[in-house]
């Protein structure tokens, strides 16, 4: 992989805690810092708090304590700050969550028009560029239900990119896909990483982690068990728990 | 794929339009025959009044229903309590009592006309039921739609307007139609405060002519025609929405 220059810290997470109303503790004093253009892959067994971590970063879940700062904006009670962060952090979901009553073009242009106040022409132009980038320009007029899973997820990525986010988060973006469609989505994600997008990726695709990531975080029970560069992580894991997990998954 | 899909939509649209048109023509002829044959113009005046009451009632009750549903789903505890209080108060008292209360107690105090009192009582009553239908429809939308809207930076207003309500409306159209039909039928109750709607005109005509059987039969038939027309129009709308998805 080519050498890549990482920027200053864009995401700072300091000792966040999250316990769900049903008593499940998802994050315990979780801290990490992420640099501009860094690709961070978060792995771990199910229920380890990976998704909760992502969901806290854009305010989908409330943290109980600790602090989150994204590009200088703290995620606090201030509504304006929260809105700022929602705009600047793109998210791709496991279940795509496309808007089923709108066609592909409208799915992508809606947010730029409503939130960024772009003109219709400008938003459409940008949407077509993005559809080209995710390799499905011919599907602009289709409805989500007419697309395959892989195509839907690529539309979802284009939809998030249309907001020009500073950070992109992927919450098990390929887990709901048929095996032959995983590749096309991962390719789009790889290209995105190559363009210098800051990415936080929760995934079970170890190939992707090894090939693209700058850092791998292994979580369990809301803690970081181990973290390090992909190479270090996969070839020379230190902790017993990490070794066991890798032996099960690889 | 998209070609055949468009073709199907055109075919469906044309056949439904034809059906609705034919039905409306039959209805028009029947009403004309009734008006001519019976020479009972008072009934036609009553019909117009019933139309006015139900038209206002539909607009008001749907608005009240939607607003109440949104209040019940809002984050504000006060809004939720107000909406819940309204709902329980209205749903647990008889419509007839509400009409009397509004007309005999409130109307003289705040200076409401007879018709306004009737329409408002009717709208408040049906709005309470409509609000539960709206709420059920909104809650049934998958939470992923909210999360996607949230992460794209939509505010709550845009989320409802562009994402949630357009999807919910497809699901709530059938129960909402039942509610609208109830409203049309319940509008007969305003005749009790001497509003000359279809039912009241009918009673007046019977008092003069003693044609009890003929007039009540005609009135029932006229209500039936209105409600069935509404059902068919909504059916048409439903097909339209479904095909677009």
PDB file of C-alpha atoms in Angstrom, chain B:
ATOM      1  CA  UNK B   1     -37.386  -3.374 -16.883  1.00  0.00           C
ATOM      2  CA  UNK B   2     -38.350   0.242 -16.442  1.00  0.00           C
ATOM      3  CA  UNK B   3     -40.192   0.153 -19.752  1.00  0.00           C
ATOM      4  CA  UNK B   4     -42.601  -2.623 -18.854  1.00  0.00           C
ATOM      5  CA  UNK B   5     -43.088  -0.981 -15.489  1.00  0.00           C
ATOM      6  CA  UNK B   6     -44.180   2.271 -17.128  1.00  0.00           C
ATOM      7  CA  UNK B   7     -46.448   0.413 -19.474  1.00  0.00           C
ATOM      8  CA  UNK B   8     -48.177  -1.361 -16.598  1.00  0.00           C
ATOM      9  CA  UNK B   9     -48.759   1.909 -14.827  1.00  0.00           C
ATOM     10  CA  UNK B  10     -50.376   3.501 -17.897  1.00  0.00           C
ATOM     11  CA  UNK B  11     -52.664   0.545 -18.417  1.00  0.00           C
ATOM     12  CA  UNK B  12     -53.761   0.553 -14.811  1.00  0.00           C
ATOM     13  CA  UNK B  13     -54.251   4.297 -14.736  1.00  0.00           C
ATOM     14  CA  UNK B  14     -56.473   4.279 -17.802  1.00  0.00           C
ATOM     15  CA  UNK B  15     -58.727   1.476 -16.597  1.00  0.00           C
ATOM     16  CA  UNK B  16     -59.175   3.051 -13.177  1.00  0.00           C
ATOM     17  CA  UNK B  17     -59.959   6.439 -14.672  1.00  0.00           C
ATOM     18  CA  UNK B  18     -62.554   4.836 -16.926  1.00  0.00           C
ATOM     19  CA  UNK B  19     -64.157   3.017 -14.020  1.00  0.00           C
ATOM     20  CA  UNK B  20     -64.312   6.102 -11.850  1.00  0.00           C
ATOM     21  CA  UNK B  21     -65.724   8.192 -14.682  1.00  0.00           C
ATOM     22  CA  UNK B  22     -68.403   5.655 -15.473  1.00  0.00           C
ATOM     23  CA  UNK B  23     -69.361   5.394 -11.840  1.00  0.00           C
ATOM     24  CA  UNK B  24     -69.562   9.152 -11.392  1.00  0.00           C
ATOM     25  CA  UNK B  25     -71.799   9.403 -14.457  1.00  0.00           C
ATOM     26  CA  UNK B  26     -74.162   6.781 -13.078  1.00  0.00           C
ATOM     27  CA  UNK B  27     -74.250   8.625  -9.761  1.00  0.00           C
ATOM     28  CA  UNK B  28     -74.980  11.928 -11.481  1.00  0.00           C
ATOM     29  CA  UNK B  29     -77.845  10.417 -13.456  1.00  0.00           C
ATOM     30  CA  UNK B  30     -79.311   8.764 -10.346  1.00  0.00           C
ATOM     31  CA  UNK B  31     -79.214  11.995  -8.377  1.00  0.00           C
ATOM     32  CA  UNK B  32     -80.764  13.850 -11.305  1.00  0.00           C
ATOM     33  CA  UNK B  33     -83.536  11.261 -11.592  1.00  0.00           C
ATOM     34  CA  UNK B  34     -84.181  11.470  -7.879  1.00  0.00           C
ATOM     35  CA  UNK B  35     -84.308  15.237  -7.971  1.00  0.00           C
ATOM     36  CA  UNK B  36     -86.614  15.270 -10.992  1.00  0.00           C
ATOM     37  CA  UNK B  37     -88.769  12.337 -10.054  1.00  0.00           C
ATOM     38  CA  UNK B  38     -89.505  13.228  -6.472  1.00  0.00           C
ATOM     39  CA  UNK B  39     -89.601  16.975  -6.949  1.00  0.00           C
ATOM     40  CA  UNK B  40     -88.140  17.196  -3.466  1.00  0.00           C
ATOM     41  CA  UNK B  41     -85.697  20.049  -3.803  1.00  0.00           C
ATOM     42  CA  UNK B  42     -85.373  20.412   0.003  1.00  0.00           C
ATOM     43  CA  UNK B  43     -83.485  17.134  -0.028  1.00  0.00           C
ATOM     44  CA  UNK B  44     -81.030  18.585  -2.519  1.00  0.00           C
ATOM     45  CA  UNK B  45     -80.511  21.616  -0.290  1.00  0.00           C
ATOM     46  CA  UNK B  46     -79.887  19.225   2.560  1.00  0.00           C
ATOM     47  CA  UNK B  47     -77.415  17.289   0.434  1.00  0.00           C
ATOM     48  CA  UNK B  48     -75.480  20.455  -0.321  1.00  0.00           C
ATOM     49  CA  UNK B  49     -75.389  21.289   3.399  1.00  0.00           C
ATOM     50  CA  UNK B  50     -74.162  17.782   4.226  1.00  0.00           C
ATOM     51  CA  UNK B  51     -71.448  18.212   1.604  1.00  0.00           C
ATOM     52  CA  UNK B  52     -70.401  21.502   3.171  1.00  0.00           C
ATOM     53  CA  UNK B  53     -70.282  20.019   6.654  1.00  0.00           C
ATOM     54  CA  UNK B  54     -68.329  16.950   5.591  1.00  0.00           C
ATOM     55  CA  UNK B  55     -65.898  18.924   3.425  1.00  0.00           C
ATOM     56  CA  UNK B  56     -65.020  21.254   6.302  1.00  0.00           C
ATOM     57  CA  UNK B  57     -65.090  18.326   8.706  1.00  0.00           C
ATOM     58  CA  UNK B  58     -62.652  16.304   6.612  1.00  0.00           C
ATOM     59  CA  UNK B  59     -60.164  19.147   6.276  1.00  0.00           C
ATOM     60  CA  UNK B  60     -60.360  20.084   9.960  1.00  0.00           C
ATOM     61  CA  UNK B  61     -60.377  16.569  11.376  1.00  0.00           C
ATOM     62  CA  UNK B  62     -57.406  15.462   9.257  1.00  0.00           C
ATOM     63  CA  UNK B  63     -55.471  18.551  10.329  1.00  0.00           C
ATOM     64  CA  UNK B  64     -56.374  18.042  13.978  1.00  0.00           C
ATOM     65  CA  UNK B  65     -55.531  14.339  13.681  1.00  0.00           C
ATOM     66  CA  UNK B  66     -52.104  14.950  12.162  1.00  0.00           C
ATOM     67  CA  UNK B  67     -51.197  17.692  14.634  1.00  0.00           C
ATOM     68  CA  UNK B  68     -52.330  15.573  17.592  1.00  0.00           C
ATOM     69  CA  UNK B  69     -50.329  12.592  16.346  1.00  0.00           C
ATOM     70  CA  UNK B  70     -47.198  14.720  15.958  1.00  0.00           C
ATOM     71  CA  UNK B  71     -47.694  16.199  19.423  1.00  0.00           C
ATOM     72  CA  UNK B  72     -48.029  12.738  20.924  1.00  0.00           C
ATOM     73  CA  UNK B  73     -44.779  11.680  19.265  1.00  0.00           C
ATOM     74  CA  UNK B  74     -42.887  14.853  20.177  1.00  0.00           C
ATOM     75  CA  UNK B  75     -40.170  15.084  22.797  1.00  0.00           C
ATOM     76  CA  UNK B  76     -42.069  17.655  24.822  1.00  0.00           C
ATOM     77  CA  UNK B  77     -43.822  16.164  27.823  1.00  0.00           C
ATOM     78  CA  UNK B  78     -46.313  19.048  27.868  1.00  0.00           C
ATOM     79  CA  UNK B  79     -47.281  18.472  24.222  1.00  0.00           C
ATOM     80  CA  UNK B  80     -47.747  14.769  24.869  1.00  0.00           C
ATOM     81  CA  UNK B  81     -49.964  15.409  27.864  1.00  0.00           C
ATOM     82  CA  UNK B  82     -52.119  17.933  25.992  1.00  0.00           C
ATOM     83  CA  UNK B  83     -52.545  15.576  23.030  1.00  0.00           C
ATOM     84  CA  UNK B  84     -53.291  12.591  25.229  1.00  0.00           C
ATOM     85  CA  UNK B  85     -55.769  14.587  27.306  1.00  0.00           C
ATOM     86  CA  UNK B  86     -57.637  15.738  24.211  1.00  0.00           C
ATOM     87  CA  UNK B  87     -57.713  12.234  22.801  1.00  0.00           C
ATOM     88  CA  UNK B  88     -59.050  10.558  25.934  1.00  0.00           C
ATOM     89  CA  UNK B  89     -61.568  13.304  26.645  1.00  0.00           C
ATOM     90  CA  UNK B  90     -63.059  13.155  23.149  1.00  0.00           C
ATOM     91  CA  UNK B  91     -62.858   9.431  22.643  1.00  0.00           C
ATOM     92  CA  UNK B  92     -64.564   8.617  25.909  1.00  0.00           C
ATOM     93  CA  UNK B  93     -67.611  10.876  25.614  1.00  0.00           C
ATOM     94  CA  UNK B  94     -70.532  10.538  23.171  1.00  0.00           C
ATOM     95  CA  UNK B  95     -70.469  12.687  20.051  1.00  0.00           C
ATOM     96  CA  UNK B  96     -74.038  13.779  20.660  1.00  0.00           C
ATOM     97  CA  UNK B  97     -73.110  15.135  24.085  1.00  0.00           C
ATOM     98  CA  UNK B  98     -70.138  16.949  22.568  1.00  0.00           C
ATOM     99  CA  UNK B  99     -72.336  18.567  19.942  1.00  0.00           C
ATOM    100  CA  UNK B 100     -74.828  19.701  22.568  1.00  0.00           C
ATOM    101  CA  UNK B 101     -72.069  20.923  24.854  1.00  0.00           C
ATOM    102  CA  UNK B 102     -70.445  22.946  22.099  1.00  0.00           C
ATOM    103  CA  UNK B 103     -73.694  24.377  20.784  1.00  0.00           C
ATOM    104  CA  UNK B 104     -75.641  25.046  23.987  1.00  0.00           C
ATOM    105  CA  UNK B 105     -72.759  25.817  26.370  1.00  0.00           C
ATOM    106  CA  UNK B 106     -69.747  27.093  24.470  1.00  0.00           C
ATOM    107  CA  UNK B 107     -71.285  28.627  21.345  1.00  0.00           C
ATOM    108  CA  UNK B 108     -73.229  31.372  23.179  1.00  0.00           C
ATOM    109  CA  UNK B 109     -70.127  32.268  25.196  1.00  0.00           C
ATOM    110  CA  UNK B 110     -67.659  32.555  22.316  1.00  0.00           C
ATOM    111  CA  UNK B 111     -70.220  33.505  19.702  1.00  0.00           C
ATOM    112  CA  UNK B 112     -70.093  30.501  17.378  1.00  0.00           C
ATOM    113  CA  UNK B 113     -72.676  30.097  14.653  1.00  0.00           C
ATOM    114  CA  UNK B 114     -74.854  26.998  14.580  1.00  0.00           C
ATOM    115  CA  UNK B 115     -72.972  25.565  11.608  1.00  0.00           C
ATOM    116  CA  UNK B 116     -69.505  26.314  13.059  1.00  0.00           C
ATOM    117  CA  UNK B 117     -70.426  24.645  16.335  1.00  0.00           C
ATOM    118  CA  UNK B 118     -71.609  21.542  14.476  1.00  0.00           C
ATOM    119  CA  UNK B 119     -68.566  21.369  12.216  1.00  0.00           C
ATOM    120  CA  UNK B 120     -66.121  21.940  15.078  1.00  0.00           C
ATOM    121  CA  UNK B 121     -67.740  19.310  17.298  1.00  0.00           C
ATOM    122  CA  UNK B 122     -67.680  16.818  14.455  1.00  0.00           C
ATOM    123  CA  UNK B 123     -64.053  17.622  13.557  1.00  0.00           C
ATOM    124  CA  UNK B 124     -62.830  17.365  17.136  1.00  0.00           C
ATOM    125  CA  UNK B 125     -64.512  13.988  17.483  1.00  0.00           C
ATOM    126  CA  UNK B 126     -63.262  12.457  14.240  1.00  0.00           C
ATOM    127  CA  UNK B 127     -59.855  14.145  14.645  1.00  0.00           C
ATOM    128  CA  UNK B 128     -59.244  12.172  17.838  1.00  0.00           C
ATOM    129  CA  UNK B 129     -59.695   8.893  15.974  1.00  0.00           C
ATOM    130  CA  UNK B 130     -57.742  10.133  12.972  1.00  0.00           C
ATOM    131  CA  UNK B 131     -54.824  11.037  15.253  1.00  0.00           C
ATOM    132  CA  UNK B 132     -54.483   7.423  16.378  1.00  0.00           C
ATOM    133  CA  UNK B 133     -54.457   6.304  12.753  1.00  0.00           C
ATOM    134  CA  UNK B 134     -51.775   8.853  11.872  1.00  0.00           C
ATOM    135  CA  UNK B 135     -49.731   7.859  14.892  1.00  0.00           C
ATOM    136  CA  UNK B 136     -49.909   4.170  14.039  1.00  0.00           C
ATOM    137  CA  UNK B 137     -48.823   4.941  10.474  1.00  0.00           C
ATOM    138  CA  UNK B 138     -45.887   7.080  11.564  1.00  0.00           C
ATOM    139  CA  UNK B 139     -44.698   4.594  14.178  1.00  0.00           C
ATOM    140  CA  UNK B 140     -44.847   1.785  11.615  1.00  0.00           C
ATOM    141  CA  UNK B 141     -42.123   3.373   9.482  1.00  0.00           C
ATOM    142  CA  UNK B 142     -38.834   1.554  10.022  1.00  0.00           C
ATOM    143  CA  UNK B 143     -36.492   3.377  12.379  1.00  0.00           C
ATOM    144  CA  UNK B 144     -33.715   3.099   9.808  1.00  0.00           C
ATOM    145  CA  UNK B 145     -35.528   5.791   7.842  1.00  0.00           C
ATOM    146  CA  UNK B 146     -35.236   8.110  10.835  1.00  0.00           C
ATOM    147  CA  UNK B 147     -31.589   7.230  11.301  1.00  0.00           C
ATOM    148  CA  UNK B 148     -30.749   7.830   7.648  1.00  0.00           C
ATOM    149  CA  UNK B 149     -32.511  11.204   7.770  1.00  0.00           C
ATOM    150  CA  UNK B 150     -30.731  12.041  11.003  1.00  0.00           C
ATOM    151  CA  UNK B 151     -27.300  11.223   9.646  1.00  0.00           C
ATOM    152  CA  UNK B 152     -27.934  13.258   6.477  1.00  0.00           C
ATOM    153  CA  UNK B 153     -28.642  16.318   8.609  1.00  0.00           C
ATOM    154  CA  UNK B 154     -32.388  16.695   8.018  1.00  0.00           C
ATOM    155  CA  UNK B 155     -34.305  18.631  10.618  1.00  0.00           C
ATOM    156  CA  UNK B 156     -37.423  17.105  12.128  1.00  0.00           C
ATOM    157  CA  UNK B 157     -39.757  19.050   9.849  1.00  0.00           C
ATOM    158  CA  UNK B 158     -38.048  17.906   6.648  1.00  0.00           C
ATOM    159  CA  UNK B 159     -37.827  14.346   7.959  1.00  0.00           C
ATOM    160  CA  UNK B 160     -41.582  14.213   8.473  1.00  0.00           C
ATOM    161  CA  UNK B 161     -42.416  16.094   5.282  1.00  0.00           C
ATOM    162  CA  UNK B 162     -40.119  14.303   2.833  1.00  0.00           C
ATOM    163  CA  UNK B 163     -39.437  10.902   4.378  1.00  0.00           C
ATOM    164  CA  UNK B 164     -41.864   9.721   7.039  1.00  0.00           C
ATOM    165  CA  UNK B 165     -45.285  11.081   6.060  1.00  0.00           C
ATOM    166  CA  UNK B 166     -45.104  10.199   2.346  1.00  0.00           C
ATOM    167  CA  UNK B 167     -44.436   6.592   3.353  1.00  0.00           C
ATOM    168  CA  UNK B 168     -46.932   6.576   6.201  1.00  0.00           C
ATOM    169  CA  UNK B 169     -49.755   7.968   4.068  1.00  0.00           C
ATOM    170  CA  UNK B 170     -49.751   4.842   1.896  1.00  0.00           C
ATOM    171  CA  UNK B 171     -50.296   2.661   4.924  1.00  0.00           C
ATOM    172  CA  UNK B 172     -52.926   4.780   6.625  1.00  0.00           C
ATOM    173  CA  UNK B 173     -55.080   5.524   3.608  1.00  0.00           C
ATOM    174  CA  UNK B 174     -57.399   2.512   4.131  1.00  0.00           C
ATOM    175  CA  UNK B 175     -58.161   3.150   7.837  1.00  0.00           C
ATOM    176  CA  UNK B 176     -58.341   6.877   7.178  1.00  0.00           C
ATOM    177  CA  UNK B 177     -61.002   6.203   4.568  1.00  0.00           C
ATOM    178  CA  UNK B 178     -63.087   4.347   7.119  1.00  0.00           C
ATOM    179  CA  UNK B 179     -62.715   7.345   9.368  1.00  0.00           C
ATOM    180  CA  UNK B 180     -63.834   9.729   6.619  1.00  0.00           C
ATOM    181  CA  UNK B 181     -66.872   7.544   5.983  1.00  0.00           C
ATOM    182  CA  UNK B 182     -67.689   7.657   9.693  1.00  0.00           C
ATOM    183  CA  UNK B 183     -67.474  11.413   9.531  1.00  0.00           C
ATOM    184  CA  UNK B 184     -69.974  11.573   6.685  1.00  0.00           C
ATOM    185  CA  UNK B 185     -72.411   9.342   8.532  1.00  0.00           C
ATOM    186  CA  UNK B 186     -71.908  11.054  11.880  1.00  0.00           C
ATOM    187  CA  UNK B 187     -72.630  14.377  10.234  1.00  0.00           C
ATOM    188  CA  UNK B 188     -76.305  13.361  10.417  1.00  0.00           C
ATOM    189  CA  UNK B 189     -76.090  14.055  14.156  1.00  0.00           C
ATOM    190  CA  UNK B 190     -75.773  17.798  13.624  1.00  0.00           C
ATOM    191  CA  UNK B 191     -79.430  17.771  12.586  1.00  0.00           C
ATOM    192  CA  UNK B 192     -80.108  17.599  16.321  1.00  0.00           C
ATOM    193  CA  UNK B 193     -79.030  21.224  16.673  1.00  0.00           C
ATOM    194  CA  UNK B 194     -81.347  22.179  13.792  1.00  0.00           C
ATOM    195  CA  UNK B 195     -78.773  22.448  11.045  1.00  0.00           C
ATOM    196  CA  UNK B 196     -80.644  21.740   7.832  1.00  0.00           C
ATOM    197  CA  UNK B 197     -78.487  18.952   6.494  1.00  0.00           C
ATOM    198  CA  UNK B 198     -79.765  15.977   4.544  1.00  0.00           C
ATOM    199  CA  UNK B 199     -81.257  14.256   7.595  1.00  0.00           C
ATOM    200  CA  UNK B 200     -82.920  17.394   8.937  1.00  0.00           C
ATOM    201  CA  UNK B 201     -84.401  18.321   5.555  1.00  0.00           C
ATOM    202  CA  UNK B 202     -85.684  14.784   5.293  1.00  0.00           C
ATOM    203  CA  UNK B 203     -87.422  15.029   8.645  1.00  0.00           C
ATOM    204  CA  UNK B 204     -88.962  18.334   7.592  1.00  0.00           C
ATOM    205  CA  UNK B 205     -90.246  16.840   4.347  1.00  0.00           C
ATOM    206  CA  UNK B 206     -91.696  13.821   6.177  1.00  0.00           C
ATOM    207  CA  UNK B 207     -93.442  16.130   8.624  1.00  0.00           C
ATOM    208  CA  UNK B 208     -95.183  17.810   5.678  1.00  0.00           C
ATOM    209  CA  UNK B 209     -95.890  14.822   3.467  1.00  0.00           C
ATOM    210  CA  UNK B 210     -95.959  11.761   5.748  1.00  0.00           C
ATOM    211  CA  UNK B 211     -93.966   9.870   3.078  1.00  0.00           C
ATOM    212  CA  UNK B 212     -91.908   8.198   5.791  1.00  0.00           C
ATOM    213  CA  UNK B 213     -90.796   5.137   3.880  1.00  0.00           C
ATOM    214  CA  UNK B 214     -89.945   6.858   0.610  1.00  0.00           C
ATOM    215  CA  UNK B 215     -88.012   9.723   2.143  1.00  0.00           C
ATOM    216  CA  UNK B 216     -85.920   7.737   4.624  1.00  0.00           C
ATOM    217  CA  UNK B 217     -85.135   5.252   1.891  1.00  0.00           C
ATOM    218  CA  UNK B 218     -84.020   8.052  -0.405  1.00  0.00           C
ATOM    219  CA  UNK B 219     -81.905   9.644   2.326  1.00  0.00           C
ATOM    220  CA  UNK B 220     -80.180   6.366   3.156  1.00  0.00           C
ATOM    221  CA  UNK B 221     -79.484   5.873  -0.521  1.00  0.00           C
ATOM    222  CA  UNK B 222     -78.022   9.352  -0.859  1.00  0.00           C
ATOM    223  CA  UNK B 223     -75.644   8.772   2.062  1.00  0.00           C
ATOM    224  CA  UNK B 224     -74.669   5.471   0.494  1.00  0.00           C
ATOM    225  CA  UNK B 225     -73.859   7.173  -2.791  1.00  0.00           C
ATOM    226  CA  UNK B 226     -71.630   9.752  -1.091  1.00  0.00           C
ATOM    227  CA  UNK B 227     -69.689   7.207   0.946  1.00  0.00           C
ATOM    228  CA  UNK B 228     -69.239   4.760  -1.898  1.00  0.00           C
ATOM    229  CA  UNK B 229     -68.035   7.546  -4.149  1.00  0.00           C
ATOM    230  CA  UNK B 230     -65.452   8.436  -1.529  1.00  0.00           C
ATOM    231  CA  UNK B 231     -64.314   4.818  -1.217  1.00  0.00           C
ATOM    232  CA  UNK B 232     -63.802   4.574  -4.939  1.00  0.00           C
ATOM    233  CA  UNK B 233     -61.837   7.801  -5.158  1.00  0.00           C
ATOM    234  CA  UNK B 234     -59.567   6.630  -2.335  1.00  0.00           C
ATOM    235  CA  UNK B 235     -59.176   3.261  -4.005  1.00  0.00           C
ATOM    236  CA  UNK B 236     -57.949   5.109  -7.065  1.00  0.00           C
ATOM    237  CA  UNK B 237     -55.491   7.092  -4.941  1.00  0.00           C
ATOM    238  CA  UNK B 238     -54.214   3.926  -3.304  1.00  0.00           C
ATOM    239  CA  UNK B 239     -53.437   2.339  -6.662  1.00  0.00           C
ATOM    240  CA  UNK B 240     -51.663   5.477  -7.723  1.00  0.00           C
ATOM    241  CA  UNK B 241     -49.460   5.566  -4.628  1.00  0.00           C
ATOM    242  CA  UNK B 242     -48.678   1.879  -4.794  1.00  0.00           C
ATOM    243  CA  UNK B 243     -47.532   1.977  -8.390  1.00  0.00           C
ATOM    244  CA  UNK B 244     -45.184   4.882  -7.783  1.00  0.00           C
ATOM    245  CA  UNK B 245     -43.234   3.090  -5.116  1.00  0.00           C
TER     246      UNK B 245
END
